[in-house]
Amino acid sequence: MRLGAWRAVAILAIALTGVGCAGRWAYRQGKAEARKGNWDLAVARLTRALQYDPSNIDYKMALDNAKIQASRAHHHDAQKLLAKGELEKAVEEFEIASKFDTGNQAFAADLRLARERVKAREEEKQQRGQFEDRARRAAAMRPPVPSLSPRSPVPISINMPDASLQKIFETLAQLAGVNILFDEGFRDKQTSAKLVDVTFQEALDQLTFVNKKFYKVLDSNTIIIAEDGQPQVRRRYDESLFMTFYVQNAEAPELMNTLRQMLQRGGTPPQLALNTNLRAISIAGNADEVALAAKIIAAHDKPLGEVLVEVEILDVRRSALRQYGVELANYTGDVTFDPSGSGSGRLRAHLLSSLNLADFVVNVPNQLLVRFLQNESTARILASPRLRGAEGKQTTLRIGTEIPIPVTTFTATGAGTGQAFSPATSFQYKNVGINMELTPRVNAEGEVTFDPIAAEFSLIGADRDVGGGLKVPEFLTRTVRGTLRVKDGETALIGGLVLEEEREAFQGIIGLQSIPILNRVFTAPKKEKSDSEILISLTPHVVRGPKLSDEDLRSFYAGTKETIRVPSARPPLFSATEDPNAPAVEVQTPGAAVPGGPGAPEPPLPTTPPVGVAPPAPPISEEQAEQPPPPVEGGPMASTAPAPPPVPAPETPPEEPNVMVLFSPPEVALKVGDPPPPVSVIVLRVKELVSVDLAVTFDATALEPLDVEAGTLLTLDGSTVSAEKNLEPGRVRARFARSGPTSTVPSSGAVALMRFKALKPGPTTLVIESLSLITPRGRERVTLPGPGRVVVLP
């Protein structure tokens, strides 16, 4: 027992000694890393040392100091990253610094500020991605042009022959319940007015147009009539709106010139200003001019099409050399006169008498060479670059070798008769190989036109002596230039270069060529043959085509050649919708026949002819219209004729759908791995929309649904929208319900925004399986669109 106890004590002592040694070793490693400035490793080593010996004060103090130093180092690195704009990395460093020194409030505050900056940048990036949605929301808002307060205007029928124009305007204003003023330059005249079942605004527009007047709403209860055709009067009353358009795709200077040309009408043109740095165009003009400018910019500021061009280049070069036979080292013989042995041939005259054959030296061929040489080589170069170019922008491809070409210039030195020219040689480099320039254009049908297209194929040739011992290379060049139009995905051969060259040389003793056997033995023929062929093909793929909508292809009314007038630029004269069931108001003057509405089922009711002209009647309510009007002495009678009783209409077929649905964009390009753009479901001409039920199907192997959210048509006025979503393979289901008031004005916009993740390259489709638009009247009849197209790029 005693021996076993001693063994246990020994084992325990050894274990404690090992733990102590491991702790001291980790402590020494931590201190060494701290001296090097590697504070993260120092913290790790000291933490391990403290784990071995938790009660060691030295270990704990060293660890606390290392954490503080590491925290300061990470905080310093975070500040440098913050200055560079690398916010995400700065946040990571701030987080590490705060973890090392949890009690440092300054570090925690810096971390919060960095996170807020990251969040603000993400929100800004998201806002930039939603520029089109914000632009549509801004365009849907009415301009701040004054309009009249809501009234209960009723259809008006008026027949006032040979009456004062001012009295006619006053009568209309009295019926509508508004005040009317006349400009100091207003000229009254006698005219006739006969209008049947028109609104107050329609009557006002027709009378002012025919009589060359115009009106202006001053406030919610007052309008003023002024003379038209006088620029100074127009400038006095026309509204002046200011709006800035931020050009996203078009060239801002060109768009600026287009606006100047289109907005140059009679009178004073609007003021335009261009900011080239922001690519922004500011306009100051009336509501019609600003609205016309917005339509022009929307039609021209379209994203440029993009084309991905697959270029295949095949360059094959073959050469063969054959040289064989027997030849002499030297095919020349000569006799040299050299009596002195010096090789100069000079001697004194008195030695001429002693000349003999020994004074001549004869040189004959003394070497015989036998050649058996054959060389064949083949080089094949295959390149397959892919070029991506924007519409209308030139794309250049250069494949080849830069060859230096000497260029000599002469500079005059000295003056007068002593003037001389000193040469200076420099080198210019020429690209020998394949040079291509492509300018793609994409039309609305998806065809790609390369206009222009230029291709140059060049090879280096033999050297040519240009004098003075200077040799420069020759170049064999073929150039193709023109216009090419192909379909999306169609391969076109744009050109090739075929060059064949054969050379044959003969070397031997003269006369042996004609001797049958010796011409094969004592001659040395040399044959060289080389050919080169280059073939290039183009295959364009439309990445993004022209984004044209039905609105872009449709014409719109813009007034006359003298005055710009855009109906959608101004709000209705009355800010509330007129009641179509209100009874009509008829106004007559003596001797005038009672007008009947066109297509009325019954003849008009007879009225008592008035004697004179009386002040206009006050606004008539629906209850007052059912009572017979009292006669007015000494003036015309203003009576309200009750609407005829409704005639039962024959049974009609069901109402055709009046709400259209479409995808926006109709074709979207997705790339595997890139953030997906939204696909919108747009409805046209719907009012009082309460909720939307939507189901969209697609190929589950090509797309994966990520999210679906309510569109701007449901959230434009700030109403909260409840959402029920169901994302499953091959189908997206969603239900959105508004909680706010509905709009009685027909509106158009997006009811749903969907995002998909691309799974595999290739084309696929989106199909609206079902769509229910719920209004207070029930379910709207809709016309579903055809399938939307999605192209997934690799």
Coordinates of C-alpha atoms in Angstrom, one line a residue, residues 340-724:
S340 CA 55.8 39.6 -106.1
G341 CA 53.6 37.3 -104.0
S342 CA 52.0 40.2 -102.2
G343 CA 48.7 40.0 -104.0
S344 CA 48.9 43.6 -105.3
G345 CA 49.9 42.7 -108.9
R346 CA 52.3 45.7 -109.0
L347 CA 56.0 45.4 -110.1
R348 CA 58.7 47.6 -111.5
A349 CA 59.1 47.9 -115.3
H350 CA 62.6 46.4 -115.5
L351 CA 61.2 43.1 -114.3
L352 CA 58.9 42.7 -117.3
S353 CA 61.5 40.9 -119.3
S354 CA 61.7 38.1 -116.7
L355 CA 58.0 37.2 -116.5
N356 CA 56.8 33.6 -116.8
L357 CA 53.9 31.3 -115.8
A358 CA 55.1 31.2 -112.2
D359 CA 54.0 34.8 -111.8
F360 CA 50.3 33.8 -112.2
V361 CA 48.0 32.2 -109.5
V362 CA 45.0 30.1 -110.6
N363 CA 42.0 29.6 -108.2
V364 CA 39.7 26.6 -108.9
P365 CA 36.9 25.0 -106.7
N366 CA 38.4 22.7 -104.1
Q367 CA 35.3 21.5 -102.1
L368 CA 32.4 19.2 -102.9
L369 CA 29.2 19.4 -100.8
V370 CA 26.5 16.8 -100.7
R371 CA 23.0 17.9 -99.3
F372 CA 20.1 15.8 -98.1
L373 CA 17.7 18.3 -96.4
Q374 CA 13.9 18.1 -96.0
N375 CA 11.9 20.2 -93.5
E376 CA 8.2 20.4 -93.0
S377 CA 6.4 22.4 -90.3
T378 CA 2.7 23.1 -89.5
A379 CA 1.5 25.8 -87.1
R380 CA -2.1 26.1 -86.0
I381 CA -3.4 29.0 -83.9
L382 CA -7.0 28.8 -82.5
A383 CA -8.4 31.7 -80.6
S384 CA -12.0 32.1 -79.3
P385 CA -12.4 35.5 -77.6
R386 CA -15.8 36.8 -76.4
L387 CA -16.4 40.5 -76.8
R388 CA -19.2 42.4 -75.0
G389 CA -20.1 45.7 -76.5
A390 CA -22.8 48.3 -76.0
E391 CA -25.0 49.5 -78.8
G392 CA -23.4 52.2 -80.9
K393 CA -20.0 51.9 -79.1
Q394 CA -17.0 50.6 -81.0
T395 CA -15.3 47.4 -79.8
T396 CA -11.8 46.6 -80.9
L397 CA -10.0 43.2 -81.0
R398 CA -6.3 43.0 -81.7
I399 CA -4.4 39.7 -82.0
G400 CA -0.9 39.6 -83.4
T401 CA 2.6 40.7 -83.0
E402 CA 4.1 44.2 -82.7
I403 CA 6.7 44.7 -85.5
P404 CA 9.1 47.7 -85.2
I405 CA 9.4 49.8 -88.3
P406 CA 12.2 52.3 -88.5
V407 CA 11.3 55.9 -89.4
T408 CA 14.1 58.4 -90.3
T409 CA 13.6 62.1 -90.0
F410 CA 16.2 64.7 -91.0
T411 CA 16.7 67.8 -89.0
A412 CA 18.4 70.9 -90.4
T413 CA 21.5 72.1 -88.6
G414 CA 23.6 75.3 -89.3
A415 CA 22.5 78.2 -91.4
G416 CA 23.2 79.6 -94.9
T417 CA 25.6 77.7 -97.1
G418 CA 26.8 75.6 -94.2
Q419 CA 23.4 74.2 -93.5
A420 CA 23.4 70.4 -93.1
F421 CA 20.8 67.7 -92.3
S422 CA 21.3 65.2 -89.6
P423 CA 19.2 62.0 -89.6
A424 CA 17.3 60.7 -86.6
T425 CA 15.8 57.3 -86.6
S426 CA 12.9 56.3 -84.5
F427 CA 10.7 53.2 -84.5
Q428 CA 6.9 52.8 -84.9
Y429 CA 5.2 49.5 -84.0
K430 CA 2.7 47.9 -86.4
N431 CA 0.3 45.2 -85.2
V432 CA 0.7 42.3 -87.6
G433 CA -2.1 39.7 -87.3
I434 CA -5.8 40.3 -86.8
N435 CA -7.3 43.7 -86.2
M436 CA -11.1 44.0 -85.9
E437 CA -13.4 46.8 -85.1
L438 CA -17.1 46.1 -84.3
T439 CA -19.9 48.6 -83.7
P440 CA -23.1 46.6 -82.8
R441 CA -26.6 47.9 -83.0
V442 CA -29.7 46.0 -81.9
N443 CA -33.1 46.6 -83.4
A444 CA -36.5 46.1 -81.8
E445 CA -36.9 42.6 -83.4
G446 CA -33.6 41.3 -81.9
E447 CA -31.5 41.4 -85.0
V448 CA -27.9 42.7 -84.6
T449 CA -26.3 45.0 -87.1
F450 CA -22.6 45.6 -87.2
D451 CA -22.3 49.0 -88.8
P452 CA -19.5 49.5 -89.5
I453 CA -17.5 46.3 -89.3
A454 CA -13.8 46.4 -90.2
A455 CA -11.4 43.4 -90.3
E456 CA -7.8 43.5 -91.3
F457 CA -5.6 40.4 -91.7
S458 CA -1.9 41.0 -92.2
L459 CA 1.3 38.9 -92.5
I460 CA 4.9 39.9 -92.4
G461 CA 6.7 39.5 -95.7
A462 CA 10.3 39.6 -96.9
D463 CA 12.7 42.4 -96.1
R464 CA 13.2 45.1 -98.7
D465 CA 16.4 47.2 -99.0
V466 CA 15.4 50.9 -99.0
G467 CA 19.0 52.2 -99.4
G468 CA 21.9 52.9 -97.2
G469 CA 22.0 49.3 -96.0
L470 CA 18.6 49.8 -94.3
K471 CA 16.1 47.0 -94.7
V472 CA 12.4 47.2 -93.7
P473 CA 9.9 44.4 -93.8
E474 CA 7.0 44.1 -96.2
F475 CA 3.5 43.4 -95.1
L476 CA 0.8 41.3 -96.8
T477 CA -2.5 42.8 -95.8
R478 CA -6.2 42.0 -96.6
T479 CA -8.9 44.4 -95.4
V480 CA -12.7 43.8 -95.1
R481 CA -15.0 46.7 -94.4
G482 CA -18.7 47.0 -94.6
T483 CA -22.0 46.3 -92.8
L484 CA -23.3 43.0 -91.5
R485 CA -26.8 42.1 -90.2
V486 CA -27.5 38.8 -88.5
K487 CA -30.0 37.4 -86.1
D488 CA -29.5 36.6 -82.5
G489 CA -27.4 33.4 -82.3
E490 CA -26.7 33.2 -86.0
T491 CA -23.1 32.6 -87.1
A492 CA -21.7 34.6 -89.9
L493 CA -18.4 34.3 -91.8
I494 CA -17.0 37.7 -92.3
G495 CA -13.8 37.0 -94.2
G496 CA -10.6 35.0 -94.6
L497 CA -7.1 35.2 -96.0
V498 CA -5.5 32.5 -98.1
L499 CA -1.9 33.0 -99.1
E500 CA 0.2 30.4 -101.0
E501 CA 3.8 30.9 -101.9
E502 CA 6.2 28.5 -103.8
R503 CA 9.9 29.1 -104.5
E504 CA 12.2 26.8 -106.5
A505 CA 16.0 27.4 -107.0
F506 CA 18.7 25.5 -108.9
Q507 CA 22.4 25.5 -108.3
G508 CA 25.0 23.5 -110.2
I509 CA 27.7 23.5 -113.0
I510 CA 26.7 25.1 -116.2
G511 CA 25.8 22.6 -118.8
L512 CA 25.1 19.7 -116.4
Q513 CA 21.4 20.5 -116.3
S514 CA 20.9 19.2 -119.8
I515 CA 22.8 15.9 -119.2
P516 CA 20.3 13.2 -118.2
I517 CA 22.2 11.5 -115.4
L518 CA 24.6 14.2 -114.2
N519 CA 21.8 16.7 -113.8
R520 CA 20.5 14.5 -110.9
V521 CA 23.9 14.0 -109.3
F522 CA 25.9 17.2 -109.6
T523 CA 23.1 19.7 -109.2
A524 CA 21.5 21.0 -106.0
P525 CA 17.8 22.0 -106.4
K526 CA 16.0 23.8 -103.6
K527 CA 12.2 23.9 -103.3
E528 CA 10.2 25.9 -100.7
K529 CA 6.4 25.9 -100.3
S530 CA 4.3 27.8 -97.7
D531 CA 0.7 28.6 -97.3
S532 CA -1.4 30.4 -94.7
E533 CA -5.1 30.5 -94.1
I534 CA -7.1 32.6 -91.7
L535 CA -10.9 32.1 -91.1
I536 CA -13.0 34.3 -88.7
S537 CA -16.7 33.8 -87.7
L538 CA -19.0 35.9 -85.6
T539 CA -21.9 34.7 -83.4
P540 CA -23.7 37.6 -81.7
H541 CA -25.9 37.0 -78.6
V542 CA -28.2 39.8 -77.5
V543 CA -27.7 40.3 -73.8
R544 CA -30.1 43.3 -73.5
G545 CA -32.3 44.6 -76.4
P546 CA -34.2 47.8 -76.8
K547 CA -36.7 48.4 -74.0
L548 CA -39.7 49.7 -75.9
S549 CA -43.2 49.7 -74.5
D550 CA -46.6 50.3 -76.1
E551 CA -46.5 53.8 -74.7
D552 CA -43.3 54.6 -76.7
L553 CA -44.9 53.5 -80.0
R554 CA -48.1 55.4 -79.4
S555 CA -48.6 59.0 -80.5
F556 CA -50.0 61.5 -78.1
Y557 CA -51.7 64.9 -78.4
A558 CA -49.3 67.9 -77.8
G559 CA -51.5 70.9 -78.7
T560 CA -51.2 73.1 -81.7
K561 CA -48.2 74.4 -83.7
E562 CA -48.4 77.6 -81.7
T563 CA -49.2 76.4 -78.2
I564 CA -48.1 73.3 -76.4
R565 CA -51.0 71.5 -74.7
V566 CA -50.6 68.1 -73.1
P567 CA -54.0 66.9 -71.6
S568 CA -52.3 64.8 -68.9
A569 CA -50.1 67.7 -67.7
R570 CA -52.8 69.5 -65.7
P571 CA -55.2 68.1 -63.1
P572 CA -59.0 68.3 -63.8
L573 CA -60.5 71.8 -63.4
F574 CA -62.4 70.5 -60.4
S575 CA -60.4 68.4 -57.9
A576 CA -63.3 65.9 -57.5
T577 CA -64.8 63.7 -60.1
E578 CA -68.0 64.9 -61.6
D579 CA -71.2 63.0 -60.8
P580 CA -72.4 61.4 -64.1
N581 CA -75.9 60.8 -62.7
A582 CA -76.5 64.5 -62.0
P583 CA -79.4 66.2 -64.0
A584 CA -78.5 68.5 -66.8
V585 CA -78.8 72.2 -66.7
E586 CA -80.2 74.1 -69.7
V587 CA -79.9 77.8 -70.3
Q588 CA -81.8 79.5 -73.1
T589 CA -82.2 83.0 -74.5
P590 CA -85.3 84.5 -76.3
G591 CA -86.1 82.8 -79.6
A592 CA -83.7 79.9 -79.1
A593 CA -84.9 76.4 -79.6
V594 CA -84.5 74.0 -76.8
P595 CA -81.5 71.7 -77.5
G596 CA -81.9 68.0 -77.1
G597 CA -79.1 65.7 -76.2
P598 CA -77.8 63.7 -79.1
G599 CA -79.4 60.4 -79.2
A600 CA -81.9 61.2 -76.4
P601 CA -84.7 58.6 -76.1
E602 CA -87.4 61.2 -75.7
P603 CA -88.0 64.7 -77.2
P604 CA -86.9 67.6 -75.0
L605 CA -89.4 69.1 -72.5
P606 CA -91.0 72.5 -73.6
T607 CA -90.0 75.6 -71.7
T608 CA -91.5 79.0 -71.5
P609 CA -89.6 81.5 -73.6
P610 CA -88.1 84.2 -71.4
V611 CA -88.4 87.9 -72.2
G612 CA -85.0 89.3 -71.4
V613 CA -81.6 88.5 -69.8
A614 CA -81.5 87.8 -66.1
P615 CA -78.5 87.2 -63.7
P616 CA -77.2 83.6 -63.8
A617 CA -78.8 81.2 -61.4
P618 CA -76.9 79.9 -58.4
P619 CA -75.6 76.3 -58.4
I620 CA -78.4 73.8 -58.5
S621 CA -78.4 70.8 -56.3
E622 CA -80.0 67.5 -57.2
E623 CA -83.0 68.0 -54.9
Q624 CA -83.6 71.5 -56.4
A625 CA -83.4 70.1 -59.9
E626 CA -86.6 68.1 -59.3
Q627 CA -88.7 71.2 -58.5
P628 CA -90.0 73.4 -61.3
P629 CA -88.0 76.7 -61.4
P630 CA -89.8 79.9 -60.7
P631 CA -90.0 82.4 -63.6
V632 CA -87.7 85.4 -63.4
E633 CA -89.1 88.7 -64.5
G634 CA -87.2 90.7 -67.0
G635 CA -84.6 88.1 -67.7
P636 CA -84.1 84.6 -69.1
M637 CA -85.4 81.5 -67.4
A638 CA -82.8 79.2 -66.0
S639 CA -84.5 75.9 -65.5
T640 CA -83.4 72.5 -64.5
A641 CA -85.0 69.8 -66.6
P642 CA -85.2 66.5 -64.7
A643 CA -83.6 63.6 -66.4
P644 CA -86.1 61.4 -68.3
P645 CA -87.0 58.1 -66.6
P646 CA -84.6 55.4 -67.6
V647 CA -85.8 53.1 -70.4
P648 CA -85.2 49.4 -69.7
A649 CA -82.3 48.4 -71.9
P650 CA -82.4 45.1 -73.7
E651 CA -80.3 42.4 -72.2
T652 CA -76.7 42.9 -73.3
P653 CA -73.9 40.4 -73.5
P654 CA -71.4 40.2 -70.6
E655 CA -69.0 43.2 -70.3
E656 CA -65.7 42.8 -72.0
P657 CA -62.6 42.9 -69.8
N658 CA -61.4 46.4 -69.3
V659 CA -58.3 45.8 -67.2
M660 CA -55.1 44.7 -69.0
V661 CA -52.2 42.9 -67.4
L662 CA -48.6 42.6 -68.6
F663 CA -45.1 41.7 -67.4
S664 CA -42.5 44.5 -67.0
P665 CA -40.0 44.0 -68.5
P666 CA -41.5 41.5 -71.0
E667 CA -38.1 39.9 -71.3
V668 CA -35.5 39.9 -68.6
A669 CA -31.9 38.6 -68.6
L670 CA -30.6 36.9 -65.6
K671 CA -27.0 35.7 -65.0
V672 CA -26.1 32.8 -62.8
G673 CA -24.7 34.2 -59.5
D674 CA -25.6 37.9 -60.1
P675 CA -28.2 39.8 -58.0
P676 CA -31.6 39.2 -59.7
P677 CA -33.6 42.2 -61.1
P678 CA -37.3 42.4 -60.2
V679 CA -40.0 41.3 -62.5
S680 CA -43.2 43.3 -62.2
V681 CA -46.8 42.4 -62.9
I682 CA -48.5 45.6 -64.2
V683 CA -52.2 46.2 -64.4
L684 CA -53.7 49.0 -66.5
R685 CA -56.9 51.0 -65.9
V686 CA -58.1 49.7 -62.6
K687 CA -59.8 51.8 -59.8
E688 CA -60.7 51.2 -56.2
L689 CA -58.4 48.2 -55.9
V690 CA -58.7 46.5 -52.6
S691 CA -56.7 43.2 -52.9
V692 CA -54.8 41.1 -55.3
D693 CA -54.6 37.3 -55.6
L694 CA -51.7 36.1 -57.9
A695 CA -50.3 32.8 -59.0
V696 CA -47.3 32.6 -61.4
T697 CA -45.8 29.3 -62.7
F698 CA -42.3 28.7 -64.1
D699 CA -39.7 26.0 -64.8
A700 CA -38.4 24.9 -61.4
T701 CA -35.2 23.5 -62.9
A702 CA -34.3 26.9 -64.4
L703 CA -35.5 29.4 -61.7
E704 CA -35.8 29.5 -57.9
P705 CA -38.2 32.0 -56.3
L706 CA -36.6 34.3 -53.9
D707 CA -39.3 36.8 -52.9
V708 CA -42.5 38.4 -53.9
E709 CA -43.7 41.8 -52.6
A710 CA -46.5 44.3 -53.1
G711 CA -46.1 46.7 -56.1
T712 CA -46.2 50.5 -56.1
L713 CA -49.9 50.7 -57.1
L714 CA -50.9 49.2 -53.7
T715 CA -48.4 51.3 -51.6
L716 CA -48.2 54.6 -53.6
D717 CA -50.5 56.6 -51.2
G718 CA -48.8 55.2 -48.1
S719 CA -51.4 52.6 -47.3
T720 CA -50.3 49.6 -45.3
V721 CA -50.5 46.3 -47.2
S722 CA -50.9 42.9 -45.7
A723 CA -49.2 40.1 -47.5
E724 CA -49.5 36.3 -47.7

